[in-house]
XYZ file of C-alpha atoms in Angstrom:
767
model
C -150.593 -49.331 -45.287
C -149.186 -52.537 -43.557
C -152.515 -54.500 -42.823
C -153.997 -53.689 -46.087
C -151.088 -54.984 -48.425
C -147.795 -56.142 -46.783
C -149.417 -58.292 -44.492
C -152.228 -59.347 -47.457
C -149.543 -60.696 -49.497
C -150.159 -63.808 -50.751
C -148.172 -66.772 -52.139
C -145.660 -65.509 -54.485
C -145.958 -69.170 -55.950
C -149.647 -69.070 -56.533
C -149.690 -65.576 -58.760
C -150.622 -67.086 -62.067
C -152.929 -69.924 -60.711
C -156.022 -67.784 -62.336
C -153.910 -66.442 -64.971
C -155.167 -68.664 -68.191
C -158.772 -67.167 -67.357
C -158.103 -63.613 -66.048
C -155.244 -62.443 -68.538
C -157.220 -62.980 -71.839
C -160.132 -61.298 -70.337
C -157.984 -58.410 -69.152
C -156.362 -58.560 -72.778
C -159.275 -58.144 -74.852
C -160.569 -55.159 -72.397
C -156.780 -53.394 -73.510
C -157.856 -54.078 -77.133
C -161.337 -52.258 -76.711
C -159.891 -49.562 -74.760
C -157.406 -48.698 -77.793
C -159.400 -49.747 -80.366
C -160.694 -45.764 -80.987
C -156.716 -45.477 -82.269
C -156.590 -48.893 -83.618
C -159.246 -48.183 -86.247
C -157.702 -45.254 -87.539
C -154.619 -47.356 -89.007
C -151.667 -45.420 -90.602
C -153.470 -42.013 -89.734
C -151.535 -40.335 -87.339
C -153.120 -38.135 -84.298
C -152.748 -34.477 -84.721
C -151.395 -33.812 -80.921
C -148.667 -31.699 -80.657
C -146.636 -34.502 -78.363
C -147.845 -37.015 -80.578
C -145.653 -35.450 -83.524
C -142.850 -34.668 -81.403
C -142.464 -38.342 -80.774
C -143.564 -39.415 -84.343
C -140.565 -37.570 -85.223
C -138.335 -39.296 -82.797
C -139.670 -42.670 -84.104
C -139.363 -41.664 -87.477
C -135.888 -40.681 -87.312
C -134.448 -43.532 -85.621
C -136.662 -45.976 -88.061
C -134.911 -44.123 -91.240
C -131.401 -44.199 -89.293
C -131.761 -48.267 -88.831
C -133.586 -49.030 -91.600
C -132.119 -46.752 -94.387
C -128.575 -46.243 -93.215
C -128.145 -49.420 -91.121
C -126.565 -46.847 -88.062
C -127.556 -46.670 -84.545
C -130.156 -43.904 -83.754
C -127.537 -41.891 -81.926
C -127.876 -38.387 -83.531
C -130.675 -36.748 -85.521
C -130.306 -33.758 -88.176
C -133.484 -33.082 -88.989
C -134.227 -30.523 -86.845
C -132.671 -27.651 -84.524
C -129.631 -27.855 -86.308
C -128.782 -31.386 -85.199
C -129.054 -32.843 -81.663
C -128.669 -36.174 -79.632
C -131.372 -38.864 -80.313
C -130.634 -41.939 -78.301
C -129.321 -39.626 -75.200
C -132.331 -37.650 -75.465
C -133.910 -38.660 -72.306
C -137.481 -38.843 -73.599
C -136.523 -41.166 -76.648
C -137.493 -45.306 -75.934
C -134.940 -46.679 -78.538
C -133.605 -49.516 -76.346
C -137.329 -50.511 -75.254
C -138.096 -53.960 -76.143
C -141.246 -52.631 -77.962
C -139.727 -49.998 -79.925
C -138.719 -52.789 -82.473
C -142.447 -53.106 -83.722
C -141.641 -49.653 -85.679
C -139.368 -51.826 -87.889
C -141.631 -53.722 -89.824
C -144.972 -51.853 -89.136
C -143.875 -48.507 -89.833
C -143.994 -45.674 -87.562
C -147.333 -44.563 -87.200
C -148.787 -48.387 -87.208
C -145.865 -49.047 -84.746
C -146.496 -46.787 -82.158
C -149.983 -47.923 -81.761
C -148.586 -51.248 -81.254
C -146.028 -49.880 -79.065
C -149.114 -48.261 -77.379
C -150.833 -51.521 -77.104
C -148.171 -53.406 -76.087
C -147.771 -50.963 -72.984
C -151.402 -51.442 -72.067
C -151.256 -55.480 -72.189
C -148.245 -55.150 -69.890
C -149.752 -52.718 -67.417
C -152.982 -55.092 -67.004
C -150.747 -58.138 -66.495
C -148.970 -56.010 -63.679
C -152.222 -54.856 -62.360
C -153.342 -58.488 -62.229
C -150.118 -59.852 -60.417
C -150.303 -56.806 -57.859
C -153.812 -57.833 -57.328
C -152.767 -61.550 -56.549
C -150.022 -60.151 -54.450
C -152.339 -58.010 -52.353
C -154.631 -60.981 -51.926
C -157.461 -60.031 -53.820
C -160.097 -62.322 -55.557
C -163.218 -62.284 -57.841
C -164.168 -58.777 -59.075
C -161.563 -57.186 -56.911
C -158.665 -59.067 -58.897
C -160.406 -57.343 -62.218
C -160.843 -53.933 -60.619
C -157.413 -53.015 -60.028
C -155.791 -53.649 -63.653
C -159.446 -52.362 -65.068
C -159.438 -49.057 -62.994
C -155.729 -47.874 -63.319
C -154.526 -49.492 -66.501
C -157.727 -48.839 -68.382
C -158.735 -45.553 -66.509
C -159.486 -42.055 -67.890
C -155.780 -40.680 -66.773
C -154.129 -42.706 -69.237
C -156.587 -42.094 -71.869
C -155.836 -38.541 -71.867
C -152.007 -38.601 -71.846
C -152.772 -41.130 -74.806
C -154.761 -38.631 -76.390
C -151.712 -35.682 -76.174
C -149.268 -38.261 -76.874
C -146.933 -38.148 -74.327
C -144.897 -41.637 -74.695
C -142.757 -40.516 -72.002
C -145.450 -41.265 -69.816
C -146.162 -44.856 -70.781
C -143.625 -46.110 -68.289
C -145.919 -45.858 -65.628
C -147.727 -49.001 -66.954
C -144.627 -50.743 -65.188
C -145.927 -49.080 -61.462
C -148.195 -52.067 -60.589
C -144.995 -54.667 -61.268
C -142.517 -52.019 -59.528
C -144.795 -51.978 -56.348
C -145.488 -55.906 -57.048
C -141.754 -56.374 -56.667
C -141.367 -54.189 -53.808
C -144.098 -55.971 -51.721
C -142.944 -59.490 -52.692
C -139.244 -58.781 -51.944
C -140.464 -58.116 -48.244
C -140.829 -62.000 -48.159
C -138.814 -63.758 -51.110
C -135.268 -61.537 -52.044
C -135.830 -62.832 -55.911
C -138.650 -60.299 -56.213
C -135.850 -57.674 -56.269
C -135.066 -59.003 -59.984
C -138.447 -57.974 -60.621
C -138.238 -54.730 -59.453
C -135.238 -54.191 -61.142
C -135.951 -55.429 -64.369
C -139.283 -52.657 -64.266
C -137.074 -49.675 -62.900
C -134.888 -50.882 -66.082
C -137.624 -50.754 -68.425
C -138.698 -47.420 -67.217
C -135.107 -46.061 -67.788
C -134.849 -47.517 -70.888
C -137.855 -46.004 -72.450
C -137.003 -42.573 -71.691
C -139.691 -42.253 -68.846
C -138.469 -39.054 -67.049
C -141.283 -38.893 -65.061
C -142.622 -42.517 -64.342
C -139.164 -42.915 -62.776
C -139.370 -40.059 -60.383
C -142.428 -40.499 -59.591
C -142.463 -44.313 -59.205
C -139.522 -43.913 -56.490
C -141.206 -41.066 -54.906
C -144.376 -43.177 -54.168
C -142.215 -46.308 -53.127
C -140.240 -44.103 -50.971
C -143.297 -42.591 -49.152
C -144.348 -46.082 -48.764
C -141.347 -47.051 -46.948
C -141.257 -44.208 -44.921
C -144.837 -45.228 -43.616
C -143.683 -48.633 -42.924
C -140.457 -47.335 -41.284
C -142.748 -45.382 -39.100
C -144.947 -48.255 -37.858
C -141.583 -50.400 -37.404
C -138.310 -48.154 -37.487
C -136.257 -51.364 -37.505
C -137.766 -52.525 -40.906
C -134.352 -52.031 -42.810
C -135.306 -54.595 -44.930
C -137.699 -52.377 -46.978
C -134.989 -49.663 -47.389
C -132.521 -52.346 -48.599
C -134.971 -53.342 -51.042
C -136.103 -50.227 -52.420
C -132.050 -49.334 -52.924
C -131.515 -52.705 -54.456
C -134.362 -52.538 -57.096
C -133.549 -48.934 -58.450
C -129.722 -49.009 -58.636
C -129.721 -52.653 -60.231
C -132.537 -51.010 -62.456
C -130.082 -48.314 -63.548
C -127.279 -51.095 -64.116
C -129.248 -52.718 -66.182
C -130.235 -49.682 -68.261
C -126.655 -48.506 -68.275
C -126.700 -47.989 -72.274
C -129.126 -45.565 -71.936
C -128.762 -43.819 -68.912
C -124.619 -43.465 -69.410
C -124.966 -41.281 -72.716
C -127.963 -39.608 -71.561
C -126.300 -38.178 -68.201
C -123.355 -37.073 -70.071
C -125.619 -35.253 -72.178
C -127.855 -34.068 -69.470
C -124.482 -32.694 -67.978
C -123.292 -30.905 -71.225
C -127.131 -29.528 -71.703
C -128.532 -29.131 -68.615
C -132.545 -28.021 -68.589
C -133.877 -25.849 -66.314
C -137.493 -25.417 -65.725
C -137.887 -21.469 -65.338
C -141.492 -22.058 -63.705
C -141.277 -20.536 -60.149
C -145.139 -20.616 -59.615
C -146.452 -23.986 -60.868
C -149.381 -24.416 -58.485
C -153.489 -25.672 -58.891
C -156.340 -25.059 -56.412
C -157.717 -27.616 -54.309
C -160.967 -27.091 -56.271
C -159.677 -27.783 -59.642
C -157.747 -31.397 -58.351
C -160.988 -32.383 -56.929
C -162.587 -31.209 -60.434
C -160.128 -33.533 -62.425
C -161.133 -36.609 -60.276
C -164.916 -36.131 -60.875
C -165.375 -34.227 -64.103
C -166.359 -36.330 -67.435
C -164.567 -33.855 -69.802
C -162.392 -34.374 -73.288
C -160.327 -31.045 -72.705
C -157.251 -31.631 -71.240
C -157.057 -28.664 -69.674
C -158.639 -27.815 -66.231
C -158.159 -23.916 -65.571
C -157.922 -22.289 -62.427
C -157.032 -18.705 -62.894
C -154.832 -17.735 -65.638
C -154.846 -15.171 -68.745
C -154.919 -15.997 -72.228
C -151.584 -15.343 -72.618
C -150.342 -17.825 -69.943
C -151.937 -20.332 -71.783
C -150.609 -19.681 -75.253
C -147.068 -19.629 -73.499
C -147.200 -22.957 -72.142
C -146.029 -21.855 -68.713
C -147.721 -24.280 -66.846
C -148.978 -21.579 -64.375
C -152.448 -22.534 -62.585
C -153.879 -24.940 -64.557
C -154.156 -28.831 -64.216
C -152.692 -31.384 -67.017
C -155.121 -33.541 -68.025
C -158.069 -34.932 -65.855
C -158.112 -37.948 -63.697
C -161.732 -39.013 -63.611
C -162.691 -42.327 -61.374
C -165.973 -42.469 -61.895
C -168.832 -42.872 -58.873
C -167.738 -46.746 -57.911
C -164.369 -46.574 -57.619
C -164.446 -42.884 -55.678
C -167.186 -44.513 -53.570
C -165.689 -47.433 -52.383
C -162.898 -46.217 -51.522
C -164.555 -43.184 -49.468
C -166.377 -45.368 -47.640
C -163.310 -47.335 -47.150
C -161.917 -44.687 -45.529
C -164.840 -43.532 -43.321
C -165.781 -46.723 -42.427
C -162.598 -48.722 -41.875
C -160.256 -45.683 -40.616
C -158.069 -47.894 -38.807
C -157.707 -50.346 -41.553
C -157.022 -47.586 -44.445
C -155.476 -44.565 -42.564
C -151.967 -45.391 -43.703
C -153.389 -45.256 -47.247
C -155.329 -42.141 -46.606
C -152.246 -40.393 -44.987
C -150.207 -41.525 -48.295
C -153.182 -40.303 -50.376
C -153.107 -37.110 -48.569
C -149.368 -36.410 -49.194
C -149.440 -37.196 -52.698
C -152.580 -34.733 -53.316
C -150.655 -32.175 -51.563
C -147.811 -32.760 -53.974
C -150.115 -32.549 -56.809
C -151.270 -29.151 -56.284
C -147.888 -27.525 -56.248
C -146.465 -24.699 -54.860
C -148.604 -23.184 -52.237
C -145.323 -22.345 -49.901
C -141.915 -23.793 -48.686
C -143.599 -26.316 -46.347
C -145.419 -28.032 -49.410
C -143.965 -31.543 -50.824
C -143.586 -30.381 -54.050
C -141.695 -27.232 -52.937
C -139.409 -29.700 -51.184
C -139.290 -31.956 -53.766
C -137.710 -29.449 -56.001
C -134.948 -28.956 -54.130
C -133.432 -32.779 -55.161
C -131.867 -33.480 -58.237
C -133.702 -34.591 -60.988
C -137.213 -33.546 -59.507
C -135.755 -29.846 -59.785
C -136.179 -30.101 -63.646
C -139.650 -31.899 -64.002
C -142.724 -29.233 -64.355
C -146.041 -29.615 -64.152
C -147.135 -31.079 -60.656
C -150.713 -32.547 -61.711
C -148.658 -35.413 -62.877
C -148.684 -36.880 -59.675
C -152.051 -37.073 -59.942
C -151.373 -40.626 -61.612
C -150.409 -41.731 -58.188
C -153.361 -40.465 -56.544
C -155.308 -42.784 -58.986
C -153.073 -45.527 -58.194
C -153.728 -45.032 -54.454
C -157.339 -44.863 -55.027
C -157.824 -47.938 -57.121
C -155.676 -50.010 -54.877
C -157.967 -48.730 -52.027
C -161.022 -49.401 -53.877
C -160.321 -52.462 -55.081
C -158.917 -53.751 -51.208
C -162.727 -52.793 -49.936
C -164.956 -54.435 -52.658
C -162.665 -57.566 -51.941
C -163.436 -57.276 -48.129
C -167.223 -56.203 -49.586
C -167.688 -59.520 -51.486
C -166.569 -61.396 -49.001
C -168.527 -60.261 -46.325
C -171.955 -60.641 -48.745
C -170.601 -64.131 -49.899
C -171.036 -64.623 -45.789
C -174.071 -62.882 -44.985
C -176.181 -65.087 -43.067
C -179.976 -65.033 -44.671
C -182.961 -67.431 -44.388
C -182.753 -70.326 -46.570
C -185.939 -68.435 -48.046
C -184.315 -65.405 -49.560
C -181.872 -67.328 -51.630
C -182.435 -64.973 -54.665
C -181.683 -61.943 -52.686
C -178.687 -63.924 -51.719
C -177.548 -64.581 -55.578
C -178.156 -60.893 -55.929
C -175.717 -60.017 -53.129
C -173.128 -61.939 -54.608
C -173.438 -60.567 -57.746
C -173.388 -56.907 -56.797
C -169.640 -56.919 -57.023
C -169.432 -58.222 -60.142
C -172.003 -55.768 -61.431
C -170.042 -52.565 -59.878
C -166.928 -53.995 -61.576
C -168.399 -54.227 -64.863
C -170.506 -50.500 -64.298
C -166.763 -49.496 -64.299
C -165.462 -51.208 -67.063
C -168.246 -49.925 -69.331
C -168.440 -46.148 -67.924
C -164.364 -46.144 -68.644
C -164.965 -47.849 -72.231
C -167.567 -44.895 -72.986
C -165.768 -41.940 -71.359
C -162.588 -43.464 -72.969
C -163.566 -43.733 -76.255
C -164.712 -39.745 -76.202
C -160.997 -38.835 -75.069
C -159.241 -40.321 -77.354
C -161.949 -39.356 -80.072
C -161.380 -35.899 -79.370
C -158.473 -35.268 -81.303
C -158.474 -36.037 -85.107
C -156.265 -38.403 -87.096
C -154.812 -37.596 -90.333
C -152.809 -39.633 -93.023
C -149.292 -38.444 -92.973
C -149.006 -35.844 -96.255
C -147.078 -37.264 -99.012
C -143.754 -35.770 -99.882
C -140.986 -36.264 -102.308
C -137.679 -37.618 -101.008
C -134.477 -35.616 -102.313
C -131.178 -37.672 -102.985
C -129.077 -35.722 -100.921
C -129.464 -34.228 -97.525
C -129.781 -30.455 -97.730
C -131.051 -28.378 -94.571
C -133.124 -25.525 -94.922
C -134.499 -22.520 -93.137
C -138.046 -22.790 -92.949
C -139.461 -25.401 -90.597
C -141.392 -28.524 -91.625
C -144.738 -29.311 -90.337
C -144.850 -31.730 -89.128
C -141.431 -32.710 -87.989
C -141.544 -36.118 -89.556
C -142.103 -34.911 -92.751
C -138.355 -33.437 -92.858
C -137.143 -37.225 -92.029
C -139.242 -38.539 -95.311
C -137.967 -35.667 -97.133
C -134.130 -35.858 -96.305
C -134.606 -32.125 -95.017
C -133.208 -30.641 -91.834
C -134.736 -27.599 -90.480
C -133.578 -25.351 -87.909
C -137.103 -25.032 -86.507
C -137.288 -26.864 -83.050
C -140.180 -28.506 -81.152
C -138.653 -28.096 -77.918
C -136.811 -25.214 -76.732
C -134.557 -26.997 -74.746
C -132.703 -28.086 -78.299
C -133.463 -24.377 -79.761
C -129.921 -23.066 -78.468
C -128.458 -26.080 -77.344
C -127.432 -25.041 -74.218
C -125.398 -22.234 -76.123
C -126.150 -18.346 -76.812
C -128.791 -17.369 -79.324
C -126.034 -16.439 -81.453
C -125.928 -20.038 -82.735
C -129.195 -19.765 -84.311
C -128.083 -16.855 -86.462
C -124.878 -18.558 -87.759
C -126.681 -21.863 -88.811
C -128.979 -19.462 -91.000
C -126.512 -17.504 -92.133
C -124.356 -20.576 -93.671
C -125.843 -21.286 -96.968
C -123.650 -24.928 -97.547
C -123.553 -27.546 -95.105
C -119.624 -27.174 -94.615
C -117.269 -24.117 -95.296
C -114.033 -23.071 -94.495
C -113.031 -20.693 -91.986
C -110.625 -19.009 -94.720
C -112.373 -18.981 -97.951
C -108.942 -18.827 -99.553
C -107.417 -21.739 -98.058
C -108.611 -24.148 -100.142
C -111.778 -26.310 -100.978
C -114.146 -28.726 -99.324
C -117.022 -30.734 -99.807
C -119.259 -33.366 -98.738
C -118.912 -37.114 -100.318
C -120.981 -38.868 -98.451
C -123.541 -38.285 -95.905
C -125.538 -40.216 -93.115
C -126.979 -39.183 -89.950
C -124.370 -40.469 -87.450
C -121.430 -39.775 -90.235
C -120.279 -37.160 -92.598
C -117.466 -37.919 -94.983
C -115.473 -34.751 -96.382
C -112.809 -34.025 -99.324
C -110.519 -31.190 -98.260
C -107.892 -29.858 -100.641
C -106.094 -26.882 -98.310
C -103.063 -24.925 -98.845
C -102.355 -23.918 -95.470
C -103.842 -24.979 -92.082
C -107.404 -24.049 -91.568
C -111.035 -24.939 -89.642
C -114.017 -26.443 -91.494
C -117.354 -25.291 -90.353
C -120.046 -27.549 -90.476
C -123.737 -26.345 -90.392
C -124.640 -28.443 -87.602
C -124.845 -28.181 -83.599
C -121.629 -28.913 -81.738
C -121.728 -32.256 -79.432
C -118.374 -33.622 -77.685
C -119.197 -36.952 -79.170
C -118.176 -36.221 -82.564
C -114.877 -37.395 -83.336
C -112.735 -37.315 -86.801
C -110.209 -39.639 -88.658
C -108.024 -36.843 -89.250
C -107.382 -33.521 -87.373
C -109.101 -32.158 -84.284
C -113.103 -32.039 -83.816
C -113.705 -28.516 -81.858
C -116.305 -26.048 -81.214
C -116.678 -22.952 -82.590
C -119.255 -20.838 -80.878
C -121.489 -23.782 -80.697
C -121.012 -25.075 -84.354
C -119.339 -28.223 -84.826
C -115.953 -27.489 -86.296
C -112.853 -29.356 -87.417
C -108.928 -28.204 -87.491
C -107.026 -29.746 -90.464
C -103.516 -29.326 -91.571
C -102.787 -28.583 -94.974
C -103.005 -31.215 -97.675
C -105.539 -33.299 -100.021
C -107.231 -35.801 -98.076
C -110.404 -37.553 -97.083
C -111.949 -36.753 -93.625
C -114.605 -38.592 -91.801
C -116.532 -37.409 -89.306
C -118.482 -39.831 -86.931
C -120.885 -39.666 -84.133
C -118.874 -41.874 -81.579
C -120.644 -44.984 -79.811
C -118.462 -45.072 -76.768
C -120.787 -44.196 -74.098
C -123.392 -46.525 -75.450
C -120.519 -49.291 -75.588
C -119.774 -48.472 -71.866
C -123.400 -48.755 -71.003
C -123.440 -52.090 -72.739
C -120.541 -53.002 -70.671
C -121.842 -52.340 -67.483
C -125.214 -53.594 -68.154
C -123.847 -57.165 -69.361
C -121.788 -57.172 -66.553
C -124.579 -56.694 -64.125
C -126.647 -59.333 -65.990
C -123.807 -61.994 -65.442
C -123.313 -61.413 -61.795
C -127.419 -61.504 -61.171
C -127.372 -65.060 -63.670
C -124.321 -66.638 -61.823
C -125.436 -65.629 -57.804
C -129.050 -67.061 -58.773
C -127.063 -70.347 -59.920
C -124.941 -70.221 -56.907
C -128.115 -69.770 -54.824
C -130.052 -72.720 -56.166
C -126.568 -74.947 -56.139
C -126.565 -73.932 -51.980
C -130.423 -75.022 -51.594
C -130.637 -78.575 -52.863
C -133.438 -79.705 -50.175
C -136.643 -77.517 -51.856
C -136.183 -78.110 -55.544
C -136.817 -81.507 -57.381
C -138.306 -84.431 -55.276
C -136.809 -83.673 -51.449
C -139.636 -81.013 -50.049
C -141.606 -79.769 -53.225
C -144.635 -81.705 -53.579
C -146.295 -81.860 -57.212
C -149.123 -80.014 -57.639
C -150.845 -82.129 -60.138
C -149.439 -80.031 -63.280
C -145.924 -81.143 -65.108
C -143.631 -78.737 -64.555
C -145.075 -76.798 -61.248
C -144.455 -77.500 -57.755
C -145.718 -75.858 -54.795
C -143.780 -74.525 -51.640
C -142.741 -76.876 -49.098
C -145.045 -75.710 -46.577
C -148.277 -73.847 -47.556
C -151.051 -72.818 -45.887
C -154.053 -72.185 -48.575
C -156.911 -69.523 -47.623
C -159.431 -71.247 -45.569
C -162.382 -69.595 -46.646
C -164.129 -71.628 -49.134
C -167.595 -71.335 -50.881
C -170.274 -74.465 -50.696
C -169.026 -75.520 -54.174
C -165.504 -75.276 -53.381
C -165.836 -77.109 -50.312
C -168.081 -80.333 -52.023
C -164.824 -81.023 -54.237
C -163.364 -82.160 -51.026
C -165.843 -84.818 -50.372
C -163.734 -87.187 -52.255
C -161.158 -86.785 -50.056
C -162.862 -88.371 -46.589
C -162.356 -91.799 -47.711
C -158.259 -90.858 -47.371
C -158.468 -88.917 -44.108
C -157.225 -92.025 -42.535
C -154.543 -93.165 -44.592
C -153.299 -88.991 -44.292
C -153.961 -88.997 -40.810
C -151.910 -92.291 -40.481
C -148.828 -90.698 -42.310
C -149.031 -87.356 -40.504
C -148.865 -89.880 -37.236
C -145.662 -91.399 -38.619
C -143.866 -88.205 -39.630
C -144.487 -86.340 -36.316
C -143.370 -89.614 -34.478
C -140.044 -89.366 -35.934
C -139.769 -85.843 -35.756
C -140.635 -85.950 -31.835
C -138.183 -88.881 -31.342
C -135.498 -86.720 -33.040
C -136.039 -83.434 -31.555
C -136.653 -84.400 -27.659
C -132.912 -85.526 -27.711
C -131.807 -81.851 -28.864
C -131.281 -79.041 -26.256
C -132.928 -75.568 -26.339
C -135.634 -77.543 -28.490
C -139.106 -78.056 -26.925
C -142.537 -78.776 -28.010
C -146.191 -78.915 -27.894
C -147.561 -82.434 -26.195
C -150.720 -84.214 -27.225
C -152.943 -84.972 -24.262
C -153.088 -88.697 -23.357
C -156.556 -90.164 -24.376
C -156.933 -87.522 -27.427
C -156.302 -87.704 -31.022
C -154.783 -84.798 -32.964
C -155.271 -83.792 -36.399
C -151.911 -83.143 -37.274
C -152.634 -80.078 -39.089
C -149.270 -78.642 -37.772
C -145.694 -79.335 -36.409
C -144.352 -76.841 -33.956
C -140.836 -76.664 -32.245
C -140.558 -74.237 -29.472
C -136.921 -72.738 -29.978
C -135.002 -69.926 -27.920
C -136.611 -66.521 -28.409
C -133.284 -65.260 -29.443
C -132.613 -67.890 -31.738
C -136.184 -67.956 -33.823
C -135.503 -65.554 -36.756
C -131.975 -66.932 -36.965
C -133.125 -70.463 -37.039
C -136.105 -69.569 -39.624
C -133.240 -68.000 -41.782
C -130.629 -70.926 -42.196
C -133.494 -73.226 -42.588
C -134.291 -71.529 -45.043
C -130.987 -70.985 -46.747
C -130.693 -75.293 -46.339
C -134.307 -75.457 -48.651
C -136.515 -76.372 -45.834
C -139.614 -73.909 -45.638
C -140.894 -73.127 -42.296
C -143.103 -70.456 -40.765
C -144.539 -68.696 -37.602
C -147.927 -70.459 -36.885
C -148.485 -68.393 -35.077
C -147.536 -65.328 -33.185
C -149.850 -64.400 -30.235
C -152.859 -63.105 -31.263
C -153.081 -60.110 -28.810
C -149.600 -58.634 -30.726
C -151.899 -58.535 -33.628
C -152.488 -54.746 -34.939
C -156.115 -55.306 -34.482
C -156.234 -56.312 -30.777
C -153.512 -53.679 -30.018
C -155.146 -50.696 -31.003
C -158.878 -52.021 -30.263
C -158.228 -53.376 -26.935
C -155.485 -51.290 -26.061
C -153.437 -54.443 -24.777
C -149.555 -54.359 -24.283
C -147.455 -57.239 -25.522
C -146.508 -57.792 -21.816
C -149.916 -58.142 -20.634
C -150.039 -61.852 -21.634
C -146.647 -63.118 -20.936
C -147.135 -67.083 -21.612
C -148.946 -66.355 -25.110
C -145.922 -63.910 -26.025
C -143.310 -66.265 -25.029
C -144.962 -68.818 -26.769
C -145.561 -66.893 -29.851
C -141.722 -65.396 -29.930
C -140.393 -69.200 -29.723
C -142.804 -70.903 -32.619
C -141.371 -72.678 -35.529
C -143.579 -74.593 -37.949
C -142.059 -77.092 -40.040
C -142.927 -79.043 -43.406
C -145.876 -81.598 -42.434
C -148.086 -83.636 -45.186
C -148.872 -86.882 -45.976
C -146.926 -86.797 -49.032
C -143.390 -86.114 -47.229
C -141.042 -88.692 -48.526
C -138.884 -90.134 -45.173
C -136.221 -88.819 -47.713
C -137.533 -85.224 -47.036
C -138.260 -86.195 -43.315
C -134.422 -87.025 -42.649
C -133.330 -84.149 -44.557
C -135.702 -81.963 -42.032
C -134.163 -83.659 -39.062
C -130.762 -83.274 -40.484
C -131.015 -79.537 -41.321
C -132.723 -78.702 -37.520
C -130.139 -80.936 -36.207
C -127.229 -78.912 -38.082
C -128.971 -75.316 -37.341
C -129.254 -76.180 -33.358
C -125.375 -77.291 -33.485
C -124.773 -73.388 -33.873
C -126.290 -72.156 -30.749
């Protein structure tokens, strides 16, 4: 894992180097991918989950557009229940607002397309972080974000799974944070968006994936505490930023806990392999169950949705594991653990069974949803191996007369990438077209809200009709956490409000809206007003006391004539917003203070211009040395400037040497007499026990420095292949543990040189 990802992290400053070309291409492919649904326009999918989320979106849009209220409560199904606090609703997603101008159905499709594009961008950036180039840089986002797994999810309308499009961003942030702490903010934003969008599976499964990755790093290096701190900071800050969603959701979850009754959730290994290999449009992969089991949706003995990879992705990954096991073994073991999790409950020792003993994970079901992580690892390994294969083919030594064969070899990786794109596009079109899309049926809206006993199908029609129903989509809300008798009382009531003692007076509704009910009451004696709605402890009243009457919303009022307002409180949302705003303010202030404490690197001291306005390169940059002949030919005009460049480097090195030779504890390599050095690097040797602190303190002062290079025999390849202990070459080990490289380039100004010298003196003075 470390060799193929963590050690291959590219420079964070170069993420967008090829973005002007790559991102438009990936965006166009994303539009083509989702084209079957986009072409249907305002026609909606008939998939059950799509209809459910269409109801949630329609209810939220109705509350905002028609009533001007925050969508906190929905009265249109199940006798009323929480809307914003429902863990699956994405009402605070930045993409939710596409629903408002475009309507529910078209807005939902644009919502999906926006996530596809965001996922493709994340896949591209992750590829840059992993050092991928050429076809491999396209294969990673194509294989994951435009893969068959997401097609099945979109076919079923499981909007809560769209949070997995942020998985590449979260992994990018984690890897980048190992070198640059600011990447924690990207990870916090990724997790925050997942939380805000009600990603009930994306958040815990992404956390599970990153935890396994951190565990692999700790097994390799038990002292790697930075990885643990990074993960905790990403998730913690993400939760604080998403507090307006998490605070009311947590309170609702505690009040109405969801208990999954499934105790035998598992599939066979053969079913998992079929999910990876079979091209089929049916979402169900059956092991052994009766028709009654499937009709009852007990999620036993079947795989939900496929995970078709195709021959190229699967073949590349398998060849990588077979031919380069030592380089990919950590990815392989990660894949084995994730696969074992996906097959579910086969004993107490299985990962899924152990995972279900943790909070939140105990309330999840369908272990095959972990197949998303399996696909993610497969695609990463295939992309890494394709990148390695591309470099090998480009550098293949062939006779000059075989120029055509050389060109064919260079085109081969691009051909493989194009095959994946075409294969997935054809198959995805079949999957998305398997479920028909129909126009929403026209309904007549009633002027006043009324609640009926007959269910509306689909539920979104209830919203457009302004009719409530006691029917439910999810059994979680069928009894609303209370005994079944509540349903009978809701059915028995014929009016929206009634008095517990009919002779005590009268009550009627004067104004109704989703979050507010205005009542006119005339009571001869204190009594209880019953509302034909489920109770929730966030309801408040302008008079009297809100109580629960066997699960019904009720209000104890004194005698007299008055107007009473029942309102669903937004105090939890406000508390969450305050927490989120405070967190954001702290992050902004700390970022500004950090910049002010590092005056050296920004501006004109140690950052050199890259030739484009508004961009700068890091203080010390070591570019990739592998260049094609065409790339190398572009350097020919620089040959005439070599003498001037070398003279400037010699002048900078002379100033460094004169200054640092006078500092106790510092030494350096010497240039042999009667030789000319290329002055590629300027290296200092510092005491071994001070080297890491020296690097950190220089970095805090804005001086970019690096270790060029560690002792070669300490690298993993030589450790494992030659069985070399670090102490076997003590002189090389000592030099590698003491080496620090300072900024050195021809455009380094005298002021910058003085700044570096002063910074080194200041750090050395602390020893």
